[in-house]
Amino acid sequence: MRTKKEEEATGAMKALSLKALTKSTVWDVQENDIFRMLDTADKESDIRENMRRYTDIIRSAFMVEEIKVKDEDELALMKKKYAKMDFKVGQIHVDDQLTITWAIKKRPIMRVTDLTYENIRHISAAKLMEVLDRNFGGGWDSLSQSIQDIIESGFDISTTTLPMDRLHKPGGMYEKKVADGYDVLEVPKGTWVEAIFAKLKPEAEKPRLKFQSERTFDGDEEDDEDADLPEDDYKNHDDEDEEMEEPTTFDDEDINEDNYRTTFEIETNPDEEADGLEDYVDE
């Protein structure tokens, strides 16, 4: 019996159209979905006009082979040949006078070099562990920085290296990470073991831009500095000058040698050179 999540995923794939396909979402669909989408392409002129773009997107996640034979018997043999290699074969109606036959297969992710920013979020942590285990034995640091960046864009990664007899110590990092839903890969290093933990990151919501001003019909920007003020503050905004404290004044009696200072400008004569301030001020 299928779970609710699986049914929702299937429904989403059925609703996904060729127009909505991107180099990221294309990794969510299967070969039969591609043929279903392409089957509707001849019914929409704007899709036909941009078919090269959609084909490039499909090829980013699928291996595509065009079968150009016309003889029915030879075509049947070619279909069997591709079927043995796990390709799906179908016909695509380009227009009323042209029909082509495609053999397509989802690109496998077998090596770390197969990982991209587009497909990294479309594999499980368990699949990532398989890929890492198949490709290296030197640990996380043996990966290039670019591959590490791709992996960490989709997964939370942490590592630890401990003696073999201490790695699985009760209450240690290994036990806590597994309990928190992390998958783990153990890489032996002599009598020590490096443990690599991976967990798929939650989908981050993209922030929306908020414009602080709007343009009026005459092209001038509306000044909305007061728009965010509380109602009471907005009402009293024009009365601020009335509520300001009067400036402090001094009586002559308050002035003494400690608080009295005179500031003046000294005009220079470009024809004379002075050695110091005393050249301008009489003692």
XYZ file of N, CA and C in Angstrom:
849
model
N 0.844 -1.195 0.000
C 0.000 0.000 0.000
C 0.880 1.246 0.000
N 0.537 2.220 -0.871
C 1.365 3.404 -1.007
C 1.065 4.392 0.124
N 2.113 5.066 0.562
C 1.940 6.050 1.622
C 1.366 7.345 1.044
N 0.891 8.201 1.940
C 0.329 9.477 1.514
C 1.387 10.340 0.842
N 2.613 10.281 1.378
C 3.698 11.071 0.804
C 4.021 10.622 -0.618
N 4.006 9.307 -0.832
C 4.272 8.786 -2.179
C 3.171 9.185 -3.145
N 1.926 9.180 -2.684
C 0.810 9.578 -3.536
C 0.894 11.060 -3.888
N 1.290 11.887 -2.903
C 1.446 13.316 -3.170
C 2.562 13.569 -4.161
N 3.654 12.809 -4.038
C 4.782 12.970 -4.962
C 4.373 12.579 -6.378
N 3.589 11.489 -6.492
C 3.119 11.058 -7.808
C 2.203 12.101 -8.418
N 1.322 12.672 -7.585
C 0.420 13.710 -8.068
C 1.171 14.940 -8.538
N 2.221 15.282 -7.833
C 3.029 16.436 -8.211
C 3.728 16.186 -9.542
N 4.202 14.965 -9.747
C 4.874 14.645 -11.004
C 3.897 14.703 -12.181
N 2.660 14.255 -11.941
C 1.656 14.311 -13.009
C 1.321 15.748 -13.356
N 1.334 16.610 -12.334
C 0.997 18.011 -12.567
C 2.155 18.783 -13.195
N 3.376 18.264 -13.079
C 4.545 18.955 -13.609
C 4.506 18.933 -15.132
N 4.610 20.110 -15.711
C 4.569 20.221 -17.166
C 5.952 20.542 -17.703
N 6.078 20.493 -19.010
C 7.354 20.775 -19.652
C 7.762 22.221 -19.394
N 6.782 23.132 -19.306
C 7.081 24.542 -19.059
C 7.696 24.751 -17.676
N 7.269 23.941 -16.707
C 7.746 24.108 -15.331
C 9.041 23.357 -15.066
N 9.544 22.643 -16.054
C 10.732 21.831 -15.859
C 11.983 22.702 -15.794
N 12.841 22.425 -14.804
C 14.121 23.117 -14.667
C 15.216 22.060 -14.524
N 16.466 22.513 -14.495
C 17.581 21.574 -14.357
C 17.653 20.980 -12.956
N 16.849 21.501 -12.045
C 16.744 20.904 -10.716
C 15.555 19.946 -10.637
N 14.365 20.412 -11.039
C 13.166 19.568 -10.926
C 13.188 18.386 -11.886
N 13.978 18.466 -12.949
C 14.025 17.358 -13.897
C 14.555 16.088 -13.237
N 15.307 16.222 -12.136
C 15.826 15.047 -11.440
C 14.728 14.325 -10.653
N 13.565 14.959 -10.511
C 12.461 14.324 -9.794
C 11.602 13.445 -10.695
N 11.723 13.591 -11.995
C 10.855 12.857 -12.911
C 11.557 11.619 -13.446
N 10.745 10.721 -14.008
C 11.271 9.492 -14.589
C 11.070 9.501 -16.103
N 11.577 8.460 -16.748
C 11.538 8.411 -18.211
C 10.116 8.517 -18.767
N 9.175 7.802 -18.147
C 7.786 7.840 -18.643
C 7.177 9.230 -18.508
N 7.595 9.972 -17.467
C 7.108 11.341 -17.295
C 7.589 12.234 -18.438
N 8.817 12.012 -18.873
C 9.356 12.810 -19.976
C 8.550 12.577 -21.242
N 8.275 11.330 -21.539
C 7.485 11.043 -22.744
C 6.081 11.635 -22.640
N 5.504 11.610 -21.436
C 4.163 12.178 -21.260
C 4.188 13.681 -21.509
N 5.213 14.356 -20.995
C 5.320 15.798 -21.203
C 5.533 16.133 -22.679
N 6.418 15.370 -23.318
C 6.710 15.628 -24.733
C 5.505 15.329 -25.621
N 4.632 14.447 -25.165
C 3.452 14.096 -25.953
C 2.501 15.277 -26.094
N 2.549 16.205 -25.133
C 1.681 17.379 -25.194
C 2.342 18.547 -25.905
N 3.611 18.409 -26.257
C 4.347 19.525 -26.837
C 3.781 19.962 -28.182
N 3.299 18.996 -28.988
C 2.793 19.350 -30.310
C 1.453 20.068 -30.235
N 0.857 20.131 -29.041
C -0.437 20.795 -28.889
C -0.280 22.257 -28.480
N 0.923 22.668 -28.104
C 1.162 24.040 -27.669
C 2.291 24.641 -28.497
N 1.963 25.693 -29.221
C 2.932 26.284 -30.147
C 4.138 26.869 -29.428
N 3.929 27.503 -28.245
C 5.063 28.115 -27.557
C 6.054 27.071 -27.073
N 5.568 25.845 -26.779
C 6.474 24.771 -26.391
C 7.296 24.322 -27.593
N 6.654 24.203 -28.735
C 7.374 23.790 -29.944
C 8.455 24.802 -30.306
N 8.167 26.088 -30.114
C 9.127 27.120 -30.468
C 10.348 27.102 -29.542
N 10.177 26.603 -28.308
C 11.281 26.565 -27.340
C 11.746 25.136 -27.056
N 11.526 24.241 -28.001
C 11.843 22.834 -27.782
C 13.335 22.616 -27.539
N 14.200 23.401 -28.140
C 15.641 23.240 -27.927
C 15.981 23.474 -26.444
N 15.364 24.471 -25.849
C 15.620 24.764 -24.434
C 15.165 23.599 -23.557
N 13.976 23.065 -23.811
C 13.475 21.960 -23.005
C 14.315 20.693 -23.216
N 14.787 20.504 -24.426
C 15.631 19.348 -24.710
C 16.940 19.428 -23.934
N 17.521 20.627 -23.858
C 18.766 20.810 -23.092
C 18.548 20.494 -21.608
N 17.398 20.895 -21.072
C 17.083 20.607 -19.668
C 16.965 19.098 -19.456
N 16.273 18.428 -20.363
C 16.102 16.971 -20.256
C 17.452 16.269 -20.322
N 18.307 16.708 -21.237
C 19.616 16.062 -21.396
C 20.529 16.285 -20.191
N 20.262 17.297 -19.369
C 21.093 17.519 -18.193
C 20.905 16.414 -17.153
N 19.770 15.712 -17.201
C 19.507 14.646 -16.229
C 19.303 13.276 -16.881
N 19.157 13.234 -18.195
C 18.896 11.972 -18.893
C 19.861 11.783 -20.055
N 20.231 10.539 -20.269
C 20.941 10.189 -21.500
C 19.892 9.984 -22.584
N 20.080 10.662 -23.702
C 19.087 10.641 -24.778
C 19.735 10.139 -26.057
N 19.158 9.118 -26.641
C 19.620 8.579 -27.925
C 18.451 8.599 -28.907
N 18.683 9.172 -30.078
C 17.649 9.169 -31.106
C 17.835 7.955 -32.013
N 16.795 7.165 -32.148
C 16.834 5.974 -33.014
C 16.298 6.376 -34.381
N 17.164 6.341 -35.380
C 16.795 6.884 -36.689
C 16.411 5.820 -37.715
N 16.378 4.554 -37.328
C 16.026 3.502 -38.287
C 14.546 3.593 -38.636
N 14.218 3.224 -39.869
C 12.832 3.294 -40.344
C 12.196 1.914 -40.466
N 13.008 0.918 -40.749
C 12.468 -0.432 -40.930
C 11.887 -0.938 -39.606
N 10.692 -1.467 -39.644
C 9.992 -1.898 -38.435
C 10.729 -3.024 -37.712
N 11.253 -3.981 -38.458
C 11.969 -5.099 -37.838
C 13.262 -4.617 -37.176
N 13.966 -3.740 -37.866
C 15.204 -3.204 -37.309
C 14.907 -2.324 -36.087
N 13.791 -1.593 -36.134
C 13.402 -0.758 -35.007
C 13.084 -1.619 -33.783
N 12.443 -2.743 -33.997
C 12.118 -3.652 -32.899
C 13.386 -4.190 -32.249
N 14.392 -4.494 -33.066
C 15.662 -4.979 -32.532
C 16.375 -3.889 -31.715
N 16.304 -2.658 -32.201
C 16.933 -1.552 -31.487
C 16.250 -1.313 -30.143
N 14.944 -1.458 -30.116
C 14.205 -1.271 -28.859
C 14.622 -2.312 -27.830
N 14.799 -3.551 -28.266
C 15.236 -4.605 -27.353
C 16.653 -4.336 -26.854
N 17.509 -3.833 -27.742
C 18.882 -3.535 -27.375
C 18.924 -2.480 -26.267
N 18.161 -1.400 -26.449
C 18.148 -0.328 -25.451
C 17.439 -0.759 -24.169
N 16.438 -1.608 -24.289
C 15.727 -2.086 -23.108
C 16.659 -2.874 -22.186
N 17.584 -3.630 -22.785
C 18.549 -4.389 -21.986
C 19.478 -3.465 -21.198
N 19.651 -2.243 -21.695
C 20.499 -1.258 -21.005
C 19.663 -0.326 -20.129
N 18.414 -0.730 -19.867
C 17.509 0.020 -18.984
C 17.063 1.356 -19.554
N 17.091 1.498 -20.869
C 16.532 2.680 -21.506
C 15.035 2.479 -21.718
N 14.299 3.579 -21.702
C 12.893 3.568 -22.085
C 12.799 4.131 -23.498
N 12.047 3.463 -24.356
C 11.937 3.883 -25.758
C 10.518 4.361 -26.027
N 10.403 5.498 -26.699
C 9.090 6.039 -27.041
C 9.177 6.939 -28.250
N 8.029 7.222 -28.816
C 7.963 8.086 -29.990
C 7.441 9.464 -29.605
N 8.004 10.478 -30.257
C 7.639 11.856 -29.997
C 7.148 12.489 -31.294
N 5.943 13.040 -31.253
C 5.359 13.688 -32.432
C 5.778 15.155 -32.445
N 6.720 15.469 -33.312
C 7.212 16.846 -33.403
C 6.174 17.724 -34.079
N 5.626 17.255 -35.185
C 4.513 17.926 -35.859
C 3.760 16.877 -36.665
N 2.834 17.322 -37.485
C 1.994 16.382 -38.234
C 2.797 15.525 -39.203
N 3.964 15.995 -39.596
C 4.732 15.272 -40.596
C 6.011 14.642 -40.058
N 6.304 14.855 -38.775
C 7.565 14.341 -38.242
C 7.351 13.670 -36.891
N 7.798 12.432 -36.803
C 7.779 11.680 -35.550
C 9.172 11.080 -35.346
N 9.727 11.278 -34.157
C 11.053 10.730 -33.872
C 10.943 9.718 -32.734
N 11.941 8.824 -32.671
C 11.983 7.804 -31.621
C 13.166 8.078 -30.719
N 12.873 8.176 -29.429
C 13.903 8.439 -28.436
C 14.075 7.252 -27.511
N 15.336 7.006 -27.118
C 15.645 6.084 -26.031
C 16.267 6.930 -24.927
N 15.658 6.959 -23.745
C 16.166 7.814 -22.677
C 16.360 7.019 -21.388
N 17.301 7.479 -20.599
C 17.616 6.819 -19.330
C 18.168 7.860 -18.361
N 17.679 7.824 -17.120
C 18.151 8.772 -16.107
C 19.662 8.579 -15.903
N 20.381 9.684 -15.877
C 21.826 9.614 -15.669
C 22.119 9.055 -14.271
N 22.942 8.028 -14.165
C 23.244 7.469 -12.845
C 24.201 8.369 -12.067
N 24.053 8.385 -10.765
C 24.978 9.102 -9.888
C 25.822 8.044 -9.191
N 26.982 7.774 -9.757
C 27.849 6.705 -9.277
C 29.111 7.218 -8.607
N 29.612 8.356 -9.087
C 30.872 8.901 -8.582
C 30.637 10.301 -8.016
N 31.570 10.765 -7.217
C 31.417 12.102 -6.649
C 31.404 13.168 -7.741
N 32.040 12.888 -8.870
C 32.046 13.853 -9.971
C 30.696 13.931 -10.671
N 29.787 13.002 -10.369
C 28.430 13.062 -10.924
C 27.530 14.004 -10.121
N 27.991 14.426 -8.946
C 27.184 15.285 -8.081
C 27.224 16.721 -8.591
N 26.062 17.371 -8.615
C 25.956 18.765 -9.044
C 25.036 19.507 -8.085
N 25.050 20.826 -8.170
C 24.148 21.625 -7.347
C 22.686 21.348 -7.699
N 22.430 20.894 -8.941
C 21.062 20.623 -9.370
C 20.534 19.293 -8.837
N 21.413 18.286 -8.707
C 20.897 16.961 -8.308
C 21.180 16.593 -6.858
N 21.965 17.394 -6.137
C 22.398 16.979 -4.802
C 21.225 16.824 -3.841
N 20.181 17.629 -4.010
C 19.036 17.538 -3.107
C 18.028 16.477 -3.551
N 18.342 15.790 -4.614
C 17.428 14.783 -5.139
C 17.926 13.356 -4.904
N 18.927 13.231 -4.009
C 19.374 11.907 -3.593
C 19.253 11.832 -2.071
N 19.185 10.629 -1.559
C 19.075 10.439 -0.112
C 20.462 10.430 0.525
N 20.487 10.546 1.849
C 21.761 10.468 2.567
C 22.387 9.088 2.388
N 21.535 8.056 2.349
C 22.052 6.699 2.146
C 22.726 6.576 0.775
N 22.106 7.192 -0.248
C 22.697 7.170 -1.587
C 24.016 7.937 -1.597
N 24.070 9.050 -0.884
C 25.315 9.815 -0.801
C 26.419 8.983 -0.177
N 26.099 8.222 0.878
C 27.098 7.370 1.518
C 27.633 6.317 0.542
N 26.744 5.779 -0.297
C 27.173 4.796 -1.305
C 28.162 5.432 -2.283
N 27.833 6.652 -2.721
C 28.700 7.338 -3.681
C 30.064 7.622 -3.064
N 30.070 8.103 -1.826
C 31.344 8.398 -1.164
C 32.150 7.128 -0.929
N 31.485 6.067 -0.536
C 32.179 4.806 -0.261
C 32.789 4.212 -1.526
N 32.139 4.469 -2.649
C 32.594 3.892 -3.914
C 33.770 4.667 -4.516
N 33.943 5.909 -4.078
C 34.886 6.766 -4.780
C 36.169 7.110 -4.051
N 36.243 6.916 -2.771
C 37.485 7.298 -2.113
C 37.676 6.493 -0.845
N 38.909 6.474 -0.364
C 39.204 5.822 0.887
C 40.033 6.703 1.799
N 40.206 7.962 1.401
C 41.047 8.863 2.172
C 40.300 9.752 3.138
N 38.983 9.632 3.209
C 38.214 10.447 4.125
C 37.652 11.700 3.474
N 36.964 12.481 4.288
C 36.289 13.673 3.785
C 37.287 14.669 3.178
N 38.432 14.816 3.788
C 39.403 15.798 3.307
C 40.023 15.416 1.972
N 39.823 14.189 1.527
C 40.373 13.802 0.236
C 39.524 14.310 -0.921
N 38.318 14.797 -0.610
C 37.457 15.376 -1.646
C 37.940 16.777 -1.983
N 37.752 17.167 -3.233
C 38.096 18.532 -3.624
C 37.132 19.508 -2.955
N 37.563 20.750 -2.822
C 36.731 21.764 -2.174
C 35.431 21.974 -2.937
N 35.476 21.899 -4.259
C 34.262 22.102 -5.063
C 33.235 21.002 -4.800
N 33.689 19.747 -4.667
C 32.768 18.649 -4.370
C 32.209 18.795 -2.954
N 33.043 19.189 -2.004
C 32.569 19.415 -0.643
C 31.488 20.494 -0.612
N 31.691 21.568 -1.378
C 30.719 22.655 -1.417
C 29.378 22.178 -1.975
N 29.427 21.348 -3.020
C 28.195 20.813 -3.606
C 27.455 19.959 -2.586
N 28.177 19.058 -1.930
C 27.546 18.160 -0.951
C 26.950 18.961 0.207
N 27.695 19.943 0.703
C 27.228 20.703 1.859
C 26.107 21.675 1.504
N 25.862 21.913 0.217
C 24.715 22.732 -0.165
C 23.407 21.970 0.036
N 23.491 20.646 0.113
C 22.280 19.854 0.302
C 22.244 19.050 1.587
N 23.402 18.853 2.225
C 23.469 17.996 3.413
C 24.235 18.672 4.542
N 23.806 18.373 5.766
C 24.604 18.709 6.939
C 25.666 17.620 7.084
N 26.925 18.018 7.102
C 28.038 17.069 7.171
C 28.865 17.338 8.425
N 29.210 16.286 9.123
C 30.160 16.391 10.233
C 30.995 15.117 10.256
N 32.217 15.224 10.765
C 33.117 14.074 10.785
C 33.815 13.977 12.133
N 34.276 12.776 12.449
C 35.108 12.559 13.626
C 36.030 11.377 13.344
N 37.227 11.429 13.869
C 38.190 10.340 13.703
C 38.633 9.871 15.083
N 38.384 8.598 15.360
C 38.665 8.041 16.684
C 39.266 6.645 16.552
N 39.921 6.167 17.591
C 40.346 4.762 17.594
C 39.133 3.852 17.409
N 39.346 2.747 16.745
C 38.245 1.862 16.395
C 37.422 1.434 17.610
N 38.086 1.183 18.748
C 37.362 0.691 19.918
C 36.611 1.797 20.659
N 36.842 3.054 20.287
C 36.157 4.161 20.960
C 35.044 4.782 20.137
N 34.986 4.459 18.829
C 34.018 5.105 17.940
C 32.579 4.854 18.382
N 32.290 3.615 18.780
C 30.920 3.247 19.141
C 30.694 3.284 20.657
N 31.443 4.093 21.349
C 31.289 4.221 22.795
C 29.882 4.717 23.125
N 29.171 4.080 24.069
C 27.810 4.497 24.436
C 27.776 5.965 24.848
N 26.807 6.684 24.301
C 26.662 8.097 24.610
C 27.581 9.011 23.847
N 28.374 8.463 22.931
C 29.315 9.263 22.161
C 28.657 9.921 20.956
N 29.481 10.591 20.160
C 28.994 11.328 19.000
C 28.299 10.413 17.996
N 28.878 9.229 17.776
C 28.304 8.296 16.811
C 26.867 7.958 17.182
N 26.652 7.585 18.422
C 25.318 7.191 18.875
C 24.336 8.353 18.788
N 24.770 9.543 19.164
C 23.892 10.717 19.144
C 23.512 11.103 17.721
N 24.470 11.047 16.809
C 24.190 11.416 15.418
C 23.213 10.441 14.768
N 23.403 9.159 14.979
C 22.507 8.159 14.407
C 21.098 8.340 14.967
N 21.004 8.620 16.261
C 19.698 8.833 16.884
C 19.021 10.080 16.329
N 19.809 11.036 15.841
C 19.268 12.275 15.291
C 18.941 12.164 13.809
N 19.065 10.961 13.248
C 18.667 10.747 11.859
C 19.772 10.856 10.830
N 21.011 10.897 11.262
C 22.136 10.973 10.330
C 22.484 9.585 9.808
N 22.852 9.520 8.531
C 23.478 8.323 7.982
C 24.988 8.463 8.194
N 25.677 7.327 8.289
C 27.101 7.384 8.619
C 27.895 6.455 7.709
N 29.068 6.910 7.340
C 30.020 6.092 6.585
C 31.293 6.006 7.399
N 31.795 4.791 7.611
C 33.028 4.584 8.369
C 34.174 4.303 7.397
N 35.219 5.102 7.504
C 36.392 4.964 6.635
C 37.574 4.514 7.497
N 37.997 3.256 7.368
C 39.129 2.768 8.189
C 40.418 3.496 7.856
N 41.163 3.837 8.908
C 42.483 4.452 8.756
C 43.433 3.776 9.726
N 43.855 2.588 9.367
C 44.700 1.808 10.263
C 43.893 1.351 11.464
N 44.357 1.676 12.667
C 43.625 1.320 13.882
C 42.602 2.394 14.260
N 42.535 3.448 13.453
C 41.564 4.513 13.667
C 40.483 4.444 12.596
N 39.371 5.121 12.852
C 38.252 5.142 11.900
C 37.720 6.571 11.799
N 37.556 7.033 10.565
C 36.883 8.318 10.360
C 35.410 8.050 10.081
N 34.545 8.680 10.841
C 33.106 8.559 10.635
C 32.598 9.832 9.977
N 31.898 9.686 8.852
C 31.317 10.822 8.128
C 29.807 10.750 8.291
N 29.220 11.785 8.862
C 27.777 11.816 9.117
C 27.117 12.764 8.114
N 25.966 12.353 7.600
C 25.263 13.170 6.611
C 23.763 13.126 6.867
N 23.142 14.298 6.746
C 21.690 14.408 6.908
C 21.187 15.483 5.951
N 20.127 15.171 5.212
C 19.587 16.110 4.227
C 19.104 17.375 4.919
N 19.514 18.518 4.391
C 19.087 19.790 4.968
C 17.623 20.051 4.635
N 16.893 20.704 5.540
C 15.518 21.088 5.213
C 15.506 22.120 4.105
N 14.464 22.108 3.322
C 14.344 23.059 2.218
C 14.237 24.462 2.785
N 15.139 25.338 2.365
C 15.136 26.714 2.872
C 14.193 27.554 2.046
N 13.397 28.385 2.737
C 12.476 29.276 2.039
C 13.240 30.481 1.532
N 13.059 30.801 0.254
C 13.777 31.915 -0.337
C 13.179 33.234 0.143
N 14.026 34.166 0.606
C 13.503 35.445 1.088
C 12.923 36.268 -0.047
N 11.878 37.029 0.265
C 11.250 37.885 -0.735
C 11.720 39.319 -0.542
N 11.949 40.002 -1.670
C 12.384 41.385 -1.604
C 11.199 42.275 -1.267
N 11.426 43.263 -0.404
C 10.386 44.197 -0.024
C 10.855 45.593 -0.382
N 10.090 46.240 -1.251
C 10.468 47.571 -1.680
C 9.994 48.590 -0.652
N 10.852 49.555 -0.332
C 10.552 50.537 0.700
C 9.780 51.737 0.160
N 9.743 51.922 -1.126
C 9.015 53.063 -1.677
C 8.339 52.665 -2.961
N 7.291 53.405 -3.313
C 6.551 53.156 -4.539
C 6.599 54.408 -5.384
N 6.516 54.223 -6.690
C 6.542 55.368 -7.583
C 5.130 55.807 -7.899
N 4.922 57.132 -7.950
C 3.636 57.676 -8.325
C 3.576 57.743 -9.834
N 2.410 58.134 -10.343
C 2.232 58.139 -11.785
C 3.117 59.166 -12.480
N 3.520 60.249 -11.768
C 4.361 61.252 -12.401
C 5.837 60.928 -12.282
N 6.170 59.721 -11.754
C 7.557 59.296 -11.695
C 8.245 59.640 -10.412
N 7.591 60.442 -9.500
C 8.210 60.783 -8.228
C 7.994 59.681 -7.225
N 8.939 59.511 -6.307
C 8.798 58.497 -5.276
C 8.051 59.063 -4.098
N 7.107 58.261 -3.576
C 6.377 58.666 -2.392
C 7.271 58.542 -1.181
N 7.247 59.559 -0.337
C 8.037 59.535 0.886
C 7.223 58.853 1.960
N 7.634 57.624 2.331
C 6.869 56.891 3.321
C 7.670 56.669 4.587
N 8.516 57.684 4.944
C 9.300 57.543 6.162
C 8.433 57.421 7.384
N 7.222 58.101 7.342
C 6.335 58.098 8.489
C 5.375 56.933 8.473
N 5.422 56.081 7.400
C 4.433 55.020 7.260
C 4.528 54.001 8.366
N 5.747 53.758 8.875
C 5.934 52.729 9.884
C 5.842 53.263 11.311
N 5.556 54.580 11.460
C 5.456 55.135 12.795
C 4.172 54.696 13.466
N 4.159 54.475 14.778
C 2.903 54.195 15.474
C 1.960 55.372 15.308
N 0.667 55.089 15.467
C -0.335 56.115 15.221
C -0.117 57.346 16.095
N 0.156 57.142 17.388
C 0.351 58.264 18.291
C 1.562 59.094 17.896
N 2.662 58.395 17.548
C 3.865 59.099 17.143
C 3.643 59.887 15.861
N 2.840 59.304 14.957
C 2.572 59.966 13.686
C 1.785 61.259 13.909
N 0.810 61.235 14.822
C 0.016 62.421 15.089
C 0.860 63.537 15.683
N 1.798 63.186 16.536
C 2.598 64.179 17.221
C 3.880 64.533 16.491
N 4.058 63.948 15.297
C 5.309 64.133 14.567
C 5.565 65.596 14.244
N 4.490 66.340 13.899
C 4.641 67.737 13.519
C 4.822 68.653 14.725
N 4.554 68.141 15.918
C 4.625 68.970 17.117
C 5.936 68.787 17.868
N 6.895 68.115 17.264
C 8.128 67.826 17.972
C 8.847 69.097 18.388
N 8.799 70.123 17.492
C 9.516 71.350 17.801
C 8.939 72.048 19.020
N 7.589 71.908 19.185
C 6.958 72.556 20.322
C 7.348 71.897 21.629
N 7.623 70.591 21.586
C 7.899 69.854 22.790
C 9.387 69.819 23.143
N 10.206 70.397 22.273
C 11.639 70.369 22.531
C 11.981 71.282 23.702
N 12.968 70.901 24.492
C 13.386 71.711 25.618
C 14.068 72.985 25.136
N 13.882 74.061 25.932
C 14.528 75.315 25.583
C 16.043 75.176 25.741
N 16.803 75.841 24.890
C 18.266 75.740 24.994
C 18.758 76.330 26.308
N 19.823 75.748 26.835
C 20.389 76.205 28.101
C 21.066 77.552 27.909
N 20.792 78.505 28.845
C 21.411 79.830 28.771
C 22.299 80.027 29.988
N 23.298 80.885 29.824
C 24.234 81.176 30.909
C 24.127 82.646 31.289
N 24.163 82.887 32.536
C 24.281 84.262 33.014
C 25.755 84.631 33.054
N 26.012 85.942 33.087
C 27.401 86.393 33.149
C 28.105 85.893 34.398
N 27.309 85.708 35.480
C 27.908 85.254 36.729
C 28.394 83.816 36.643
N 27.775 83.048 35.680
C 28.155 81.632 35.557
C 29.462 81.451 34.815
N 29.954 82.475 34.141
C 31.154 82.353 33.326
C 32.377 82.583 34.185
N 33.306 81.666 34.131
C 34.548 81.804 34.871
C 35.704 81.318 34.023
N 36.887 81.322 34.590
C 38.066 80.958 33.802
C 38.112 79.479 33.429
N 37.286 78.673 34.135
C 37.289 77.239 33.838
C 36.406 76.893 32.640
N 35.341 77.708 32.425
C 34.441 77.341 31.341
C 34.449 78.349 30.193
N 35.307 79.354 30.254
C 35.345 80.374 29.208
C 36.422 80.023 28.180
N 36.048 80.107 26.919
C 37.004 79.820 25.840
C 36.658 80.684 24.645
N 37.681 81.211 23.977
C 37.466 82.015 22.773
C 38.052 81.283 21.580
N 37.262 81.194 20.532
C 37.718 80.541 19.303
C 37.792 81.591 18.214
N 38.898 81.636 17.484
C 39.030 82.624 16.416
C 39.837 82.009 15.283
N 39.693 82.583 14.087
C 40.407 82.131 12.907
C 41.606 83.022 12.669
N 42.675 82.457 12.238
C 43.886 83.195 11.909
C 44.023 83.257 10.411
N 43.977 84.438 9.840
C 44.107 84.589 8.390
C 45.580 84.567 8.026
N 45.917 83.774 7.079
C 47.327 83.646 6.675
C 47.636 84.545 5.508
N 48.869 84.990 5.457
C 49.341 85.811 4.349
C 50.217 84.923 3.467
N 49.801 84.687 2.243
C 50.579 83.780 1.374
C 51.973 84.271 1.083
N 52.228 85.604 1.297
C 53.555 86.131 0.993
C 54.526 85.968 2.142
N 54.048 85.524 3.293
C 54.912 85.373 4.444
C 54.916 83.948 4.925
N 56.008 83.514 5.478
C 56.119 82.190 6.050
C 56.310 82.339 7.542
N 55.488 81.675 8.315
C 55.543 81.779 9.772
C 56.189 80.543 10.347
N 56.955 80.768 11.447
C 57.563 79.632 12.130
C 56.669 79.055 13.197
N 55.652 79.800 13.603
C 54.775 79.316 14.664
C 53.656 80.269 14.914
N 52.816 79.922 15.869
C 51.652 80.722 16.183
C 52.017 82.097 16.717
N 53.197 82.190 17.363
C 53.591 83.464 17.976
C 53.846 84.542 16.934
N 54.016 84.170 15.647
C 54.219 85.166 14.599
C 52.965 85.982 14.345
N 51.815 85.453 14.765
C 50.549 86.115 14.476
C 49.906 86.711 15.728
N 50.274 86.231 16.881
C 49.601 86.650 18.110
C 50.574 87.384 18.994
N 50.187 88.588 19.422
C 51.041 89.324 20.357
C 50.913 88.750 21.724
N 52.000 88.668 22.437
C 51.947 88.158 23.785
C 51.227 89.173 24.670
